[in-house]
Amino acid sequence: MPAQGSGETLRITGIGSGGAHAVRSTPAFWSLALLLLGLLSTAAMAHLDWRQQQQRAESLQHSLANAAQSRMQDSLKGGAMVLRSMQTVFLSSAKMDQHEFAQYQQNLRPQELARGYVLTGYARRQPDPAHPAQVAYRYQFVAPLEGNQVLLGFDITRQPENLRALQVARDRDLPTASAPFPLLQFKGQPASALGITLRLPVYSPGAMPVTVTERRARELGALAVSMRLGPMITQALQGRVLDYMHVHIRDLDAPAGQDLVFASAPPVADIPQQVRHLDFGGRRWEMRLWPRTGIVEWGQLRAILGGGTTISILLALLLWSQMTTRRRAVDLGRRMSVRFGESEARFRTLNELLPALVLLTNGDGSRITYANQTARQLLGTVVGAPLCSLFADSLACERAMAMAASGSGWRSQEAMLAPAAGAAFWINASLAQVEVEGLPHLLMVATDTSAQRAMTERLHYQATHDELTGLRNRREFERLLREALAGYGCTAPVAPFALLYFDLDQFKLINDLSGHAAGDQLLVQLVRAMRAELGHTEFLARLGGDEFGVLAFGVDLARAEALAERIRRCIEGHIFHWQERTYTVSASIGLVMVEGEGSTLKDLLAWADSACYQAKENGRNRVCTYREDAASTQRIGEMEWANRLRGALEHGQLLLDYQQLVALDPTAGDAVHVELLLRMRDHTGRVVMPGAFLSAGERYGLMPAVDRWVIHTALANFQQIHPCGAQLHSCSINLSGASLEDDGLADFILDTISTFGVPAQRLCFEITETVAVRDLQRVARVIERLRAAGCRIALDDFGAGMSSFGYLKNLPVDAIKIDGSFVRDLEREPVSRIIIDAVTRIGHERRLQVVAEWVDEQGVLEVLRELGVDYAQGFLLHRPERVLFQREKAGVRVD
């Protein structure tokens, strides 16, 4: 009987030795040739990739060095910002204790601003008891206090270099940095405790001192921010910088041997280095960077070599595998048979590797027989203990075992475990009945969900609270208001409550002058002050940038108005110091009393907004209670249109039409002149004329944004306004009164003209007479800047005012447009003819073009031509059409 496998051997050798040699050698020959060709191709591709990576590596080193310099500068500036913020707090009030000092630090979140942050301290300047002729700077407040108590009472003057840095900071009012030194609270620890201190003086409350003498006279002490160099630098440079580059930093101003700031490795002389310098706080740091051994990305190169080699080998083996398929199939079946024959020991080994908690108990759960590694780490030694002894709620455990024993199972349930060996934690667990060696057991598999639950609670807090102030946000405030309104639908009586809505007057001015960091700090201080005025039944929320709301439950009108007045006085009395400026703010507060059902959330918010706006119209810094009357109804209607207009701006629903101006002189040529007219498409697709929404836009301050949208859109698509394209001779755009009061309007127009390359001579800006005379000097300045750039100016609705001719000589305009009320009645009112004739003569005398609007009748046109009017505009001559770039692609649609 032949040996195992001999049948295959006999089939191969039975055709003769020569035939066997041919059968065996041919696949081997071609497999080897294919392998060689594949390896050569792989080597060529790898060489090309190596050269490309070398070029990318050089560019990467340069950019990483620049990034490292910028990140280090940002870390130091972050520490300086913490000092400036706290200096502002001391300028506001000299009253400070350890708790309040720590609270301000918590609000500032210095760990996010300054990498490697350790603490913020305040050292008070006072006579030295041991040497009365000298002064001492002893730390009075430290935050965080835990771990830093050793600094309390420490005298800065014991360190001469720090004292000199402090004095320089005091005289210049600029942050100064110390040389690297071992931080006192980490004494005895390794070099990773090396740090620096940034210092800034603290002056007595009041305006920021300007001269050196005044600064020395008003000095109260000094602020310090300590930063550990190791964490600061590794956090700043973590990622690609430290992954790809070695970094060596030293202090050029420090004595030799004490100048090392940070070193990931000692410098290597024969490797090109990137050198950068940092100048901050009176110190100069030199930063040297050079590539690590692995700067080139070997992963891709290895992938090419490995992948190409693997593919070559697989293709070569494919030929050979055809002859050995049967034998390999038998071997594979044998290996799979071994794998599927796992024992209980293998089951336990696999369970040891699971990251989940696995427990096995006897049939009734009275004794735990097995706990995997994760279970032992979380629960301690539990084998032999009852399963229910681990549960915080033993009844929940008993219900789970009953469900598992019944066969229905207990799956994916939340429960709390309270092991004797550790703290309680939440799990998501499943419990089922299984058989082990023919006996019933209970198997529990669970995962620790404590971190997930904590994250969920944190996310819920972030979703319902304002990050800056810690107050409830608009969503949470509206939820509370809905719950309060829902109470009126119940049978039980509900006490009345009050809704206060207010925003800060002139808050934008602080942001514009001192930046958003100043605005944020002001909001934090105001919230702290307002909270002191509220009781436990009164809830304060931040609804927007500088908008706040208060819900006060169980109050009548008198108590609600008293609360609103307290809040108003609190805000008015707060003095805010920021750097060299001092600010005071006020608030306009709208009050709505809710005393029964019938009101919706939307109604209450609209009424409160209306009352707030009425407070602003009445002079700001006051409380206004909402009352239903005709004026309030009109304001709410305007608010609705203002919201629609705001939505149209945000969602691109504003439209532009053009109407042509026709020359009345036949010799004037065929130049095309148009005026752009604003339209709005509502949510139903209907086009709304400007008369419905412009007054609301003016009342609620939206016109500057609308005008800027029109200017930007028109200039960006100038050659697609009219079918004549680039041959359009002039385009007129209307400017509102609010836009003319914007100091940045002229800059915006000139920048937009430059951006899109539209010739300024082709633009004409129309200003109504009533707007022009409201602030003649301001309007004249805007006009002069635009005309100096080449733009033309037209005075619109001329004749509507009381003193039109008197103002005409003071305004540098290029054209006047006669008010349509005179043109419309030209044939029926002799006075209108006299006025138009006079306007035309005076306009021509001043070399101005004269345009007549509202020309709807042929007879009116002939009279205008007879009187010498230059241009006419109206439905008789041209009905408005949609600009080309807003017409629909499929079929031209003009509303």
XYZ file of C-alpha atoms in Angstrom, residues 655-661 672-679 718 720-725 728 730-732 873-875 878-887 892 894-895:
42
model
C -33.664 90.634 -5.791
C -32.598 93.500 -8.036
C -34.534 95.054 -10.937
C -33.234 97.744 -13.257
C -35.151 100.655 -14.850
C -33.651 102.650 -17.699
C -33.260 106.430 -17.731
C -27.559 103.124 -21.506
C -28.268 104.458 -17.998
C -30.116 102.363 -15.378
C -31.213 102.628 -11.749
C -31.243 99.499 -9.556
C -34.478 98.842 -7.620
C -34.690 96.473 -4.617
C -37.210 93.622 -4.328
C -21.644 94.626 -13.223
C -24.443 91.047 -16.236
C -26.872 93.730 -15.072
C -28.183 94.822 -18.494
C -28.240 93.032 -21.877
C -25.703 95.563 -23.180
C -23.151 93.974 -20.823
C -23.513 99.876 -19.644
C -23.933 104.217 -15.751
C -25.699 102.409 -12.910
C -27.466 104.290 -10.100
C -37.695 107.746 -15.927
C -41.045 105.954 -15.558
C -43.348 103.162 -16.686
C -39.399 101.402 -19.406
C -40.958 99.004 -16.940
C -38.469 97.499 -14.399
C -36.852 94.195 -15.379
C -34.892 91.631 -13.381
C -31.105 91.955 -13.716
C -29.595 89.353 -16.040
C -27.581 87.471 -13.396
C -30.726 86.753 -11.324
C -32.928 85.506 -14.154
C -36.379 83.900 -18.336
C -39.108 88.501 -14.586
C -41.405 89.312 -11.646
